[in-house]
mmCIF file of C-alpha atoms and ligand atoms in Angstrom:
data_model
loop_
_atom_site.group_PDB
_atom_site.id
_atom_site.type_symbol
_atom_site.label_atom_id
_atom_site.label_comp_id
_atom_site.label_asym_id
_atom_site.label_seq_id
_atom_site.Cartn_x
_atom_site.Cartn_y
_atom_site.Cartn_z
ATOM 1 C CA UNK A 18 29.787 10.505 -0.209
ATOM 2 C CA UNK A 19 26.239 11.543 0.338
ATOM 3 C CA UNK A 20 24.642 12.815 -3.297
ATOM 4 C CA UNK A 21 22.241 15.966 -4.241
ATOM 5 C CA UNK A 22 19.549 16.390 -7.096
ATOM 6 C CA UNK A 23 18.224 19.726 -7.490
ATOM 7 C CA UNK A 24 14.186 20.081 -8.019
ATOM 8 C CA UNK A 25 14.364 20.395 -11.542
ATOM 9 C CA UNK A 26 17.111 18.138 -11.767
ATOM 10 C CA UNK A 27 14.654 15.423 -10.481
ATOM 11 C CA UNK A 28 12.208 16.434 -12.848
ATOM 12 C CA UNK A 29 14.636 16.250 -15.366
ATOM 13 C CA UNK A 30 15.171 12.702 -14.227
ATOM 14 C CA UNK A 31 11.602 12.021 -14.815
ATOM 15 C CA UNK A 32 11.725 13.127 -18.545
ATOM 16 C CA UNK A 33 14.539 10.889 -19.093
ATOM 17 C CA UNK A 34 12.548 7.853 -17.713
ATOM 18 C CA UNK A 35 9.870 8.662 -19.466
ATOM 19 C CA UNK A 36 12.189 8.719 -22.749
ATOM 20 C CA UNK A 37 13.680 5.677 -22.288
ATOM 21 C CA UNK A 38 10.410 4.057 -22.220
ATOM 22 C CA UNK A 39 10.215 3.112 -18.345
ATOM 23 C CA UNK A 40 6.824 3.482 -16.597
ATOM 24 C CA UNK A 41 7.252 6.211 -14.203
ATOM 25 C CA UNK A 42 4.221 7.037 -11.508
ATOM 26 C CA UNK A 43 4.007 9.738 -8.992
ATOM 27 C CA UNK A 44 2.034 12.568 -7.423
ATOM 28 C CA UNK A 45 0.054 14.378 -9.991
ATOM 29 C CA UNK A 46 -2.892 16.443 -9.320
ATOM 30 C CA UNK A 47 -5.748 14.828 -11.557
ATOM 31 C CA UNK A 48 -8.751 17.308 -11.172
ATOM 32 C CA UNK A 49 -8.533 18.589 -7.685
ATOM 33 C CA UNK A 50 -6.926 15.984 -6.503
ATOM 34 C CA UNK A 51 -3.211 14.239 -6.032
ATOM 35 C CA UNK A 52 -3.416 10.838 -7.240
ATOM 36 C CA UNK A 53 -0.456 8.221 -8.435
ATOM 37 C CA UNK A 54 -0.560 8.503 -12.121
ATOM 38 C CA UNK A 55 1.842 7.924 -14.788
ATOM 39 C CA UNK A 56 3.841 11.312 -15.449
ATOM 40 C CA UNK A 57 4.330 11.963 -18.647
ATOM 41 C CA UNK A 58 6.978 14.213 -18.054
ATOM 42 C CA UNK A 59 8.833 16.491 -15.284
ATOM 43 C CA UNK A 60 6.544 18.961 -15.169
ATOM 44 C CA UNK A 61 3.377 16.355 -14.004
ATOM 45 C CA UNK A 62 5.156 15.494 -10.641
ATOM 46 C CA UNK A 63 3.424 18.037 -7.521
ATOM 47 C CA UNK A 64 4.826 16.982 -4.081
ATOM 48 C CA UNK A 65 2.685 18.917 -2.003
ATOM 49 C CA UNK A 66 -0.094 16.393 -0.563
ATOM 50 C CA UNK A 67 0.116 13.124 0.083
ATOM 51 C CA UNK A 68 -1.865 11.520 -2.721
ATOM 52 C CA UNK A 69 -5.520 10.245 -1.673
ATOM 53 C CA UNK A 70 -5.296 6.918 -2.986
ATOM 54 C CA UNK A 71 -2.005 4.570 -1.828
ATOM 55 C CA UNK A 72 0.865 3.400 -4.384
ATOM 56 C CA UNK A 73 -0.060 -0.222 -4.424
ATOM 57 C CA UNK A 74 -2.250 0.337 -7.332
ATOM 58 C CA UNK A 75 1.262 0.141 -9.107
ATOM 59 C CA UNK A 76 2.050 -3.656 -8.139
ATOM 60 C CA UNK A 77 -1.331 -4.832 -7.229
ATOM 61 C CA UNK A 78 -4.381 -3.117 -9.775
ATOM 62 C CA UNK A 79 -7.640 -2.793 -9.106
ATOM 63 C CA UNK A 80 -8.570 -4.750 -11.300
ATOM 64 C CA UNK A 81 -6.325 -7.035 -14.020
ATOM 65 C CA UNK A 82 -7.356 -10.098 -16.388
ATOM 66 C CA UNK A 83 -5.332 -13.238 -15.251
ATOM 67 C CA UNK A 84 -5.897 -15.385 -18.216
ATOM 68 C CA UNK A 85 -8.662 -15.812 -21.069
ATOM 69 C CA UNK A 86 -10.469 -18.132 -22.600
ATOM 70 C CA UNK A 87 -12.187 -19.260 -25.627
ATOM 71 C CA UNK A 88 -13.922 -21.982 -26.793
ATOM 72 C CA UNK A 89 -12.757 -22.682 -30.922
ATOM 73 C CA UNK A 90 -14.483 -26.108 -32.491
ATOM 74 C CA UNK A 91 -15.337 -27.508 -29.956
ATOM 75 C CA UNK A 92 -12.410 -27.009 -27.648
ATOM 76 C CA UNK A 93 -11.810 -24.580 -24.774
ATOM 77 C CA UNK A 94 -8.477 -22.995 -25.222
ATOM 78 C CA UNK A 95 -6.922 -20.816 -22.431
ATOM 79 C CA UNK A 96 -4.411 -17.857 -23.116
ATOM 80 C CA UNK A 97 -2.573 -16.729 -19.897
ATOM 81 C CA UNK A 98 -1.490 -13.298 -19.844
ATOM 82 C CA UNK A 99 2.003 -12.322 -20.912
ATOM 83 C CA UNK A 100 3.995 -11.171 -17.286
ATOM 84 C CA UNK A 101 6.936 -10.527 -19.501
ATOM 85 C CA UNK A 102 5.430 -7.583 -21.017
ATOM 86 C CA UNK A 103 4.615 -6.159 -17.703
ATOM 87 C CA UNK A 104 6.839 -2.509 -18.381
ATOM 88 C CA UNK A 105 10.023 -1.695 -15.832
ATOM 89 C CA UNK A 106 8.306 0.905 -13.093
ATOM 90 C CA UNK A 107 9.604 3.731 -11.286
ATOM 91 C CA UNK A 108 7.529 4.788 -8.552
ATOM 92 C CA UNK A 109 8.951 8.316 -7.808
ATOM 93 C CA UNK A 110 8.205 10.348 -4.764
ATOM 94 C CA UNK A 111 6.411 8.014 -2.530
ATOM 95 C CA UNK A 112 6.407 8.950 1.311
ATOM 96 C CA UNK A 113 7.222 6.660 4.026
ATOM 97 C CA UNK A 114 3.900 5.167 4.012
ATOM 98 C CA UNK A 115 3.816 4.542 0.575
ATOM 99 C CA UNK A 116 6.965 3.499 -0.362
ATOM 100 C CA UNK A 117 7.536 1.489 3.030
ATOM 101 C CA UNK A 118 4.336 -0.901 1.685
ATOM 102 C CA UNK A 119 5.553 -3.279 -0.361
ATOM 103 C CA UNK A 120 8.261 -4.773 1.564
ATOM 104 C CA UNK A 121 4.979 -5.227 4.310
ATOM 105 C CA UNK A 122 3.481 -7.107 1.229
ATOM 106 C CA UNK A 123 6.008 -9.033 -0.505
ATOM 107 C CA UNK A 124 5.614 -11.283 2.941
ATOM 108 C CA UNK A 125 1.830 -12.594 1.991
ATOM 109 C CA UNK A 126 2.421 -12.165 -1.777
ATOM 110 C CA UNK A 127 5.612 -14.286 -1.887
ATOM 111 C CA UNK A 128 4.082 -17.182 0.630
ATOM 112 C CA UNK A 129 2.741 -20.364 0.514
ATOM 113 C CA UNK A 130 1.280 -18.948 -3.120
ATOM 114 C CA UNK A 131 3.543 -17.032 -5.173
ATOM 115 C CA UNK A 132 1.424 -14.063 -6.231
ATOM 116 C CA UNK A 133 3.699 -14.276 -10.152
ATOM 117 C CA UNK A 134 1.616 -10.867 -10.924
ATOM 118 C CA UNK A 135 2.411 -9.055 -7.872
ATOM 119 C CA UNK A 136 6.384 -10.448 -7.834
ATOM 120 C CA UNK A 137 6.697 -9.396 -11.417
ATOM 121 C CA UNK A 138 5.909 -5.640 -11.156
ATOM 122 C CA UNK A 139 8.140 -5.695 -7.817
ATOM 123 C CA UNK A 140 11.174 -7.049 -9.786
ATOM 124 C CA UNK A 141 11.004 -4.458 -12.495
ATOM 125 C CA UNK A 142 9.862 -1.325 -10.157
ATOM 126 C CA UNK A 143 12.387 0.880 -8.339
ATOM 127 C CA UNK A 144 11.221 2.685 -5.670
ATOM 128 C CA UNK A 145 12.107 6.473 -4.930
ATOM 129 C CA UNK A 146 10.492 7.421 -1.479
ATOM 130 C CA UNK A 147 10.857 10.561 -0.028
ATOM 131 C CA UNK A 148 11.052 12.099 3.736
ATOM 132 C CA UNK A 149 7.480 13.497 4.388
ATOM 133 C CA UNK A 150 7.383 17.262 5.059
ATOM 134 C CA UNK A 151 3.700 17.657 4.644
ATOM 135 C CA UNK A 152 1.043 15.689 6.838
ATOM 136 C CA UNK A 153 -2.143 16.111 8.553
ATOM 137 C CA UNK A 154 -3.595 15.271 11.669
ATOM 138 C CA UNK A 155 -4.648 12.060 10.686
ATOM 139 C CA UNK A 156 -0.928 10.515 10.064
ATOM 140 C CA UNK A 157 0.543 8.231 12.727
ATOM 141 C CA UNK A 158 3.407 6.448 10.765
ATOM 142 C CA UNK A 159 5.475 7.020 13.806
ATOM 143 C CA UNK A 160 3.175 4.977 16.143
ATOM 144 C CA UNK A 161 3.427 2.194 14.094
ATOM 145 C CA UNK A 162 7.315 1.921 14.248
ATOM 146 C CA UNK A 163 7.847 4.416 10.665
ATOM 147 C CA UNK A 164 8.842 7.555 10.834
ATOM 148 C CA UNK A 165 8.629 10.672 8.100
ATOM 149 C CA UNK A 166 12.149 9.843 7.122
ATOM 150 C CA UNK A 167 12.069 5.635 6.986
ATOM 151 C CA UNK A 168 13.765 4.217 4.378
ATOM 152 C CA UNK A 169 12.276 0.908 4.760
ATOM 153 C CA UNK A 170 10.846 -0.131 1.268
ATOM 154 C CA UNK A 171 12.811 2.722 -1.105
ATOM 155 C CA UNK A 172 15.550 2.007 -3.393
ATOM 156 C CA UNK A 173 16.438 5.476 -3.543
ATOM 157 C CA UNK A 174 15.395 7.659 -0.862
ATOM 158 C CA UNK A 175 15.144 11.494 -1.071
ATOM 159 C CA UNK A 176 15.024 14.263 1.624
ATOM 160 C CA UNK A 177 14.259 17.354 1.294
ATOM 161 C CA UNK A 178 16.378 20.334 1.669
ATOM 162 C CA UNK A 179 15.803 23.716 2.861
ATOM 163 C CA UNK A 180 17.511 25.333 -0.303
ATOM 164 C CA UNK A 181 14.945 23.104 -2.409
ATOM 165 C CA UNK A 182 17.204 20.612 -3.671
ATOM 166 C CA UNK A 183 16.966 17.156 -2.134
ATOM 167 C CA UNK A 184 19.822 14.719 -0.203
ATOM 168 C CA UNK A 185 19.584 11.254 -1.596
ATOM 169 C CA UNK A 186 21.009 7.900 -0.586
ATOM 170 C CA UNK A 187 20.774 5.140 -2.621
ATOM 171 C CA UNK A 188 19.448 2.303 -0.047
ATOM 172 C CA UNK A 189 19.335 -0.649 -2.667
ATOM 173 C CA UNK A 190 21.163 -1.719 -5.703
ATOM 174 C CA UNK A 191 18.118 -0.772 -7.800
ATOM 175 C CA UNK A 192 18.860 2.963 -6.434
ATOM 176 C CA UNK A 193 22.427 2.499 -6.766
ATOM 177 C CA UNK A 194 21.636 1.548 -10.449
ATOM 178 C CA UNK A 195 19.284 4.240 -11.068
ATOM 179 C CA UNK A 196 21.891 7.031 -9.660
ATOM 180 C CA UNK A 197 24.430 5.729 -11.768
ATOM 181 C CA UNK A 198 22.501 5.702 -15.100
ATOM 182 C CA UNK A 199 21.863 9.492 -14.690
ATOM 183 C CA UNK A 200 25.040 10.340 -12.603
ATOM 184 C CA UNK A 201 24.981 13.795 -14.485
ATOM 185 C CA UNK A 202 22.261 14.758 -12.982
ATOM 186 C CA UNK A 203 23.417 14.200 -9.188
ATOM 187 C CA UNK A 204 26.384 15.763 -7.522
ATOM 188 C CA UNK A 205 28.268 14.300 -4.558
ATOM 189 C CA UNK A 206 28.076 16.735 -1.496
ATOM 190 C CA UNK A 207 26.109 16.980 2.051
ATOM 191 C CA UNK A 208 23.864 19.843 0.817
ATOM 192 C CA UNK A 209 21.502 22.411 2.612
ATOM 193 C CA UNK A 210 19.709 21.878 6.012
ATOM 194 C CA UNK A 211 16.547 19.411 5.766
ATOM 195 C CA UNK A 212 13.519 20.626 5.871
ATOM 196 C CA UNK A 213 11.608 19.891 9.455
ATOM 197 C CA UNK A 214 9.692 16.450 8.962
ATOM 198 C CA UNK A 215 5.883 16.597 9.770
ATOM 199 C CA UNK A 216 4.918 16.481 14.005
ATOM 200 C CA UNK A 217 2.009 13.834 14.514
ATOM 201 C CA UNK A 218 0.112 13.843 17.539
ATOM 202 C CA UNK A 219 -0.452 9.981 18.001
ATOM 203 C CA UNK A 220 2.587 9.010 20.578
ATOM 204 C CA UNK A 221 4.326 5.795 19.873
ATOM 205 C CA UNK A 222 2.153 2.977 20.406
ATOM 206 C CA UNK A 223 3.156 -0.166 22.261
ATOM 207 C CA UNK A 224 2.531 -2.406 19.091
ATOM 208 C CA UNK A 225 3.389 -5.614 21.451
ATOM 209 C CA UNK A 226 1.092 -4.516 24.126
ATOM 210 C CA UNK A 227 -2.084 -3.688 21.446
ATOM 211 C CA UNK A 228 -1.349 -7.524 20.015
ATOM 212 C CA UNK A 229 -1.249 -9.590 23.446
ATOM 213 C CA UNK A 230 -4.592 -7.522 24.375
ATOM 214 C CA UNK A 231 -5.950 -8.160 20.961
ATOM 215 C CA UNK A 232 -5.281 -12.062 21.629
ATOM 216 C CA UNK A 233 -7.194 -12.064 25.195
ATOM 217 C CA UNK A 234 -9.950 -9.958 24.120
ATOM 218 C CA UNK A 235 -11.330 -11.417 20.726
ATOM 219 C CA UNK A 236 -14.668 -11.041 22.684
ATOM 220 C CA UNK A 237 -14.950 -7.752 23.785
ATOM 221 C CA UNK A 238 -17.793 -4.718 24.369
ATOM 222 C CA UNK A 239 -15.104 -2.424 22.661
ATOM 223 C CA UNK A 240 -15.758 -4.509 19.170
ATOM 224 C CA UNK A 241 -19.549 -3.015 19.411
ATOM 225 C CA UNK A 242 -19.138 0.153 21.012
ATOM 226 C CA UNK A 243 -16.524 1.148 18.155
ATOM 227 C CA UNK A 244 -17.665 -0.919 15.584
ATOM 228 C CA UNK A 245 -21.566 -0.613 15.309
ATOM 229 C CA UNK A 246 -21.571 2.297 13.330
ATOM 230 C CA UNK A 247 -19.431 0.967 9.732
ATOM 231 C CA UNK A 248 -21.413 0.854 7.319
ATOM 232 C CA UNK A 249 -19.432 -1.951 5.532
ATOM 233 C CA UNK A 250 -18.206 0.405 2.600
ATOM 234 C CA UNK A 251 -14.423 -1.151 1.952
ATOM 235 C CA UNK A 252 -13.397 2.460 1.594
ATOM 236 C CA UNK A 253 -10.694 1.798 4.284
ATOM 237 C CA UNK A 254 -9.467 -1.242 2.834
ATOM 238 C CA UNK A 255 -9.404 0.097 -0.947
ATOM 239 C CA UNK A 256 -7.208 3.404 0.194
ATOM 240 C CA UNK A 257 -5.020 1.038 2.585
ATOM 241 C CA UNK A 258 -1.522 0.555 1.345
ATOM 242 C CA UNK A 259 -1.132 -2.301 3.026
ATOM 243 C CA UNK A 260 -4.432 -4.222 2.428
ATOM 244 C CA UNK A 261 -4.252 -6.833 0.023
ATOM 245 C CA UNK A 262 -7.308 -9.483 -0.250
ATOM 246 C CA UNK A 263 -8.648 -9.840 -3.648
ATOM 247 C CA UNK A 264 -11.389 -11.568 -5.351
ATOM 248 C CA UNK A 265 -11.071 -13.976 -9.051
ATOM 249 C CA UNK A 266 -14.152 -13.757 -11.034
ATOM 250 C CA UNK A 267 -14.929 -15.327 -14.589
ATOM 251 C CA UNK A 268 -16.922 -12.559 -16.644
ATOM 252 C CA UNK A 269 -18.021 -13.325 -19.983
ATOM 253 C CA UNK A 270 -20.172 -16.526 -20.963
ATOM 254 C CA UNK A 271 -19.274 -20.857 -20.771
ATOM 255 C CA UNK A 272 -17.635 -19.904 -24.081
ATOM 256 C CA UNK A 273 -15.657 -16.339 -24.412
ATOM 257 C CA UNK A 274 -14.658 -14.544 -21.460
ATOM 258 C CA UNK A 275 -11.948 -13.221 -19.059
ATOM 259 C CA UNK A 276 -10.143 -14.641 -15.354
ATOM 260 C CA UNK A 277 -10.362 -11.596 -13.474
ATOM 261 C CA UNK A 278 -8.910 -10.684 -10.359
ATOM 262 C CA UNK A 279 -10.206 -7.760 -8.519
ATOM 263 C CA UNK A 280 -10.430 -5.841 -4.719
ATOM 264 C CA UNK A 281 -12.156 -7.616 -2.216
ATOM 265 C CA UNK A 282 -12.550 -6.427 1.814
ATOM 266 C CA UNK A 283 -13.444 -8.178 4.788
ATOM 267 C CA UNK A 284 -15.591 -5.207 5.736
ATOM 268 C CA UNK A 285 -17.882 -6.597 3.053
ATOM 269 C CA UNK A 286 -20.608 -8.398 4.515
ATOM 270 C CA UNK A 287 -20.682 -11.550 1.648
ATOM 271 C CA UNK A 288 -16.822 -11.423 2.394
ATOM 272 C CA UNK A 289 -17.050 -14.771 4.097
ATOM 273 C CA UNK A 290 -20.638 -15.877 3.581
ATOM 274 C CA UNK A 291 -20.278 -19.244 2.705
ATOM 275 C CA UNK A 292 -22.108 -21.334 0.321
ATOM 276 C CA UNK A 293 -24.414 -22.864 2.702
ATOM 277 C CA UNK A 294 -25.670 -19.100 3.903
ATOM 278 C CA UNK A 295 -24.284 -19.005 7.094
ATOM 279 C CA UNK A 296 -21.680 -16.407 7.511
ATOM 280 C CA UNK A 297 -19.009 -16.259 10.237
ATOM 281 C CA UNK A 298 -18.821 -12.811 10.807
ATOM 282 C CA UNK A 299 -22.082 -12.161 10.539
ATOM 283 C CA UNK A 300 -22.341 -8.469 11.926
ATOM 284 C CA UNK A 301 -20.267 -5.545 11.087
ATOM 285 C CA UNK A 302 -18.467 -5.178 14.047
ATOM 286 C CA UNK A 303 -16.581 -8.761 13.851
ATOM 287 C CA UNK A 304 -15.792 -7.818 10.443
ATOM 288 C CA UNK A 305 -14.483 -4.488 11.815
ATOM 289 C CA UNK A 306 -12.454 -6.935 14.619
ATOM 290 C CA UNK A 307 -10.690 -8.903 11.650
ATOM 291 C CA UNK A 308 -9.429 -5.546 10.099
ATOM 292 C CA UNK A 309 -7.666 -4.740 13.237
ATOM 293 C CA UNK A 310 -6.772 -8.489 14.167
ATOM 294 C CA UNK A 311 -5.566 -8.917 10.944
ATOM 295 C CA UNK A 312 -3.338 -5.728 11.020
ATOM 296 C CA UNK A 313 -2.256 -5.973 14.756
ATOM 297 C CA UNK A 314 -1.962 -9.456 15.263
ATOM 298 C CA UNK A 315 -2.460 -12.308 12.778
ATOM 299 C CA UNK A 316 0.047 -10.651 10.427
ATOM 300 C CA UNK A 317 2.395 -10.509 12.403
ATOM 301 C CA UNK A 318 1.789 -14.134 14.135
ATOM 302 C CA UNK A 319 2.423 -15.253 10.325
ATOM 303 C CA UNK A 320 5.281 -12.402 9.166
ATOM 304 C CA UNK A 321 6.573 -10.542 11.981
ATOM 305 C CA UNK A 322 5.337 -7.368 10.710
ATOM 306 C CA UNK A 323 2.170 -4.781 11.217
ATOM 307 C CA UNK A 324 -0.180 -4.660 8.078
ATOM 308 C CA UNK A 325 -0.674 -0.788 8.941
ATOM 309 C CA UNK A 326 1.989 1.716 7.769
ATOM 310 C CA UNK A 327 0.307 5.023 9.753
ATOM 311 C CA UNK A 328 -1.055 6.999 6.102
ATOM 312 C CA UNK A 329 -4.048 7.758 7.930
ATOM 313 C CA UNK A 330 -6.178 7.649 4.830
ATOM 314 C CA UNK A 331 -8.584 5.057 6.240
ATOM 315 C CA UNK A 332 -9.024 7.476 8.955
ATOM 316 C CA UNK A 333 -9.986 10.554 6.289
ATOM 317 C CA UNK A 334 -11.673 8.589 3.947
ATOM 318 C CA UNK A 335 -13.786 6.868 6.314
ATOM 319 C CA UNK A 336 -17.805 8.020 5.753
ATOM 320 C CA UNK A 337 -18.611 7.572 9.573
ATOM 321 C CA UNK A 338 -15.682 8.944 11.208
ATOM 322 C CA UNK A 339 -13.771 5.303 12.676
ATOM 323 C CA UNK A 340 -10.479 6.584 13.785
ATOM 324 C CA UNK A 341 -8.097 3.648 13.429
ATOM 325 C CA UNK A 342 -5.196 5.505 15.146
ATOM 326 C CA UNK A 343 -8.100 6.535 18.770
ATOM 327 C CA UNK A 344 -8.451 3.162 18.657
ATOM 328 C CA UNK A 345 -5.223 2.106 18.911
ATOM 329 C CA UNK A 346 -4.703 4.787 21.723
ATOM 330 C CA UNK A 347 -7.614 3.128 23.617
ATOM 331 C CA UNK A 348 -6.513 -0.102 23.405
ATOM 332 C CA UNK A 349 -2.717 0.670 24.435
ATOM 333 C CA UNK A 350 -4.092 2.447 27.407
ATOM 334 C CA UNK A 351 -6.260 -0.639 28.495
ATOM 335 C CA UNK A 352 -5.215 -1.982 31.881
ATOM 336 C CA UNK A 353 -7.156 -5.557 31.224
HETATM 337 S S1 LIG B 15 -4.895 0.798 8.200
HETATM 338 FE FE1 LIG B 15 -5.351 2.970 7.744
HETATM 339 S S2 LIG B 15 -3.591 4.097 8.588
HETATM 340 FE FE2 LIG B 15 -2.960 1.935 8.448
HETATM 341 S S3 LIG B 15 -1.938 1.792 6.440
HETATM 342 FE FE3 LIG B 15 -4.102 1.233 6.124
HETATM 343 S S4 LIG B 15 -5.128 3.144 5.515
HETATM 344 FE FE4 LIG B 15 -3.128 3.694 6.403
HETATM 345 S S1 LIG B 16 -14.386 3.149 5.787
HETATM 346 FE FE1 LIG B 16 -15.409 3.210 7.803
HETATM 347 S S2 LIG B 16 -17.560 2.633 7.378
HETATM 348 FE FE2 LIG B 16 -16.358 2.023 5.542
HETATM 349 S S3 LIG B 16 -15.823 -0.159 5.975
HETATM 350 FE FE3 LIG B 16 -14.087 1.121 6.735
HETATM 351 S S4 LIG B 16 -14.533 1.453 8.932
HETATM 352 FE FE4 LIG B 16 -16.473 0.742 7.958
#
């Protein structure tokens, strides 16, 4: 039997998370703009833009300390960091795009390495996407085999009805769990009409198509006549929710200091400089090439999947105007 929460029902849900001591992050408008934050209560949660930066700051920070160390008489001693206290998450009101992420990422993150810092926040986060009424433009999700109502990647997924109130089906046992724990706040019943998902005006892209051209054409004039102009910034790969490369750093001195692990990008030019100075991708448009080849083709060579869930924030938050989703479009209408 299909299950309703009313608005403030949900945010009522919120305040009881938040109670029993659970992390819970969501939309919140911080300044003038939505950003995943931790809610504090109900009240914090605005669903009416899609937030500017992507939900993988949740499992995968910006920055975090992997270990420490400290040399004491003479001997270096080494203190890891305690994964155990890593809180139980709910990510609440993530759209398609969002919330469809981490089951791209749990491929690389749970490969040959076992990414324990990553894993750890995924076993103790439940996810709670929701259908995406809102949109812009610059959204493709569709292309890219999503949709504004995939469940893919939610424990719990939410729609939104026209009377307000929102449809919910529990998609995992973590949802199942969460509905349970607060069955007072749900009732069972089909509900209002939902409200109309968001049009997008990128048509379905022939994902096979893009990835045989992108393995006959790794030289190519398109690489410079679209590439050229980046500037290198990483702003596309820092807002991506499905990027993922990361850099480990020592900071401190040869006796006190901190394992760090932070964001890298391959749109960085030192990205793959190598010791010896000479650097494979030594212009910005091959660096340009990976991101796609990476996202289009070598992901899913290695996973079966595409590293690109449609947000379109590298598209809006891109300082010379690269339109990841045009070039897509080009490339699926190439005839060679
Ligand atoms: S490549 Fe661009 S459109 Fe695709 S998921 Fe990343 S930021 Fe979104
Ligand atoms: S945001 Fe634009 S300019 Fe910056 S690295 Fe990405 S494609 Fe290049």
């Amino acid at each position: 039997m299909p299950q309703i929460i009313t608005e403030q029902n949900l945010r009522n849900l919120i305040d009881l998370l938040v109670k029993e001591a659970k992390l819970v992050v969501g939309p919140k408008l911080s300044g003038s703009v939505v950003l995943y934050e931790p809610l504090t209560a109900g009240a914090d949660l605005t669903l009416d833009a899609l937030p500017r930066r992507s939900s993988k700051e949740l499992f995968f920070p910006i920055c975090e300390d992997i270990l420490s160390y400290k040399r004491e008489n003479g001997a270096m001693k080494v203190k890891d960091v305690d994964r155990s206290k890593f809180p139980e998450a709910v990510l609440i009101g993530a759209p398609p795009c969002d919330a469809g992420s981490p089951a791209i990422l749990d491929a690389v993150m749970s490969w040959d390495y076992k990414d324990e810092f990553y894993l750890e926040r995924r076993r103790k986060s439940t996810i709670v996407g929701i259908a995406c009424t809102k949109g812009d433009d610059a959204c493709f999700c569709r292309a890219v085999g999503l949709a504004p109502d995939a469940e893919a990647g939610s424990d719990l997924f939410l729609t939104p009805l026209k009377d307000g109130s929102y449809a919910c089906n529990a998609v995992t046992e973590k949802g199942q769990a969460l509905v349970a724990a607060h069955q007072n706040l749900f009732a069972e019943g089909a509900g209002a009409e939902p409200k109309p998902f968001v049009d997008q005006a990128v048509a379905k892209l022939d994902l096979v198509k893009i990835k045989k051209w992108l393995e006959e054409h790794f030289e190519n004039p398109l690489w410079e006549k679209i590439a050229d102009i980046c500037v290198g910034c990483g702003a596309c790969a820092f807002i991506c929710p499905a990027c993922h490369c990361f850099d480990i750093n020592d900071e401190g001195s040869t006796d006190d200091g901190v394992r760090r692990k932070h964001w890298d990008a391959c749109g960085f030019a030192k990205f793959t400089n190598h010791a010896s100075g000479h650097n494979p991708r030594d212009v910005q448009n091959k660096r340009y090439r990976n991101r796609i080849m990476h996202k289009f083709k070598y992901y899913d060579d290695k996973f079966g999947k595409t590293l690109c869930t449609g947000c379109g924030r590298c598209i809006r938050a891109c300082p010379v105007g690269i339109d990841i989703a045009e070039i897509l479009e080009t490339i699926n209408t190439k005839q060679d």
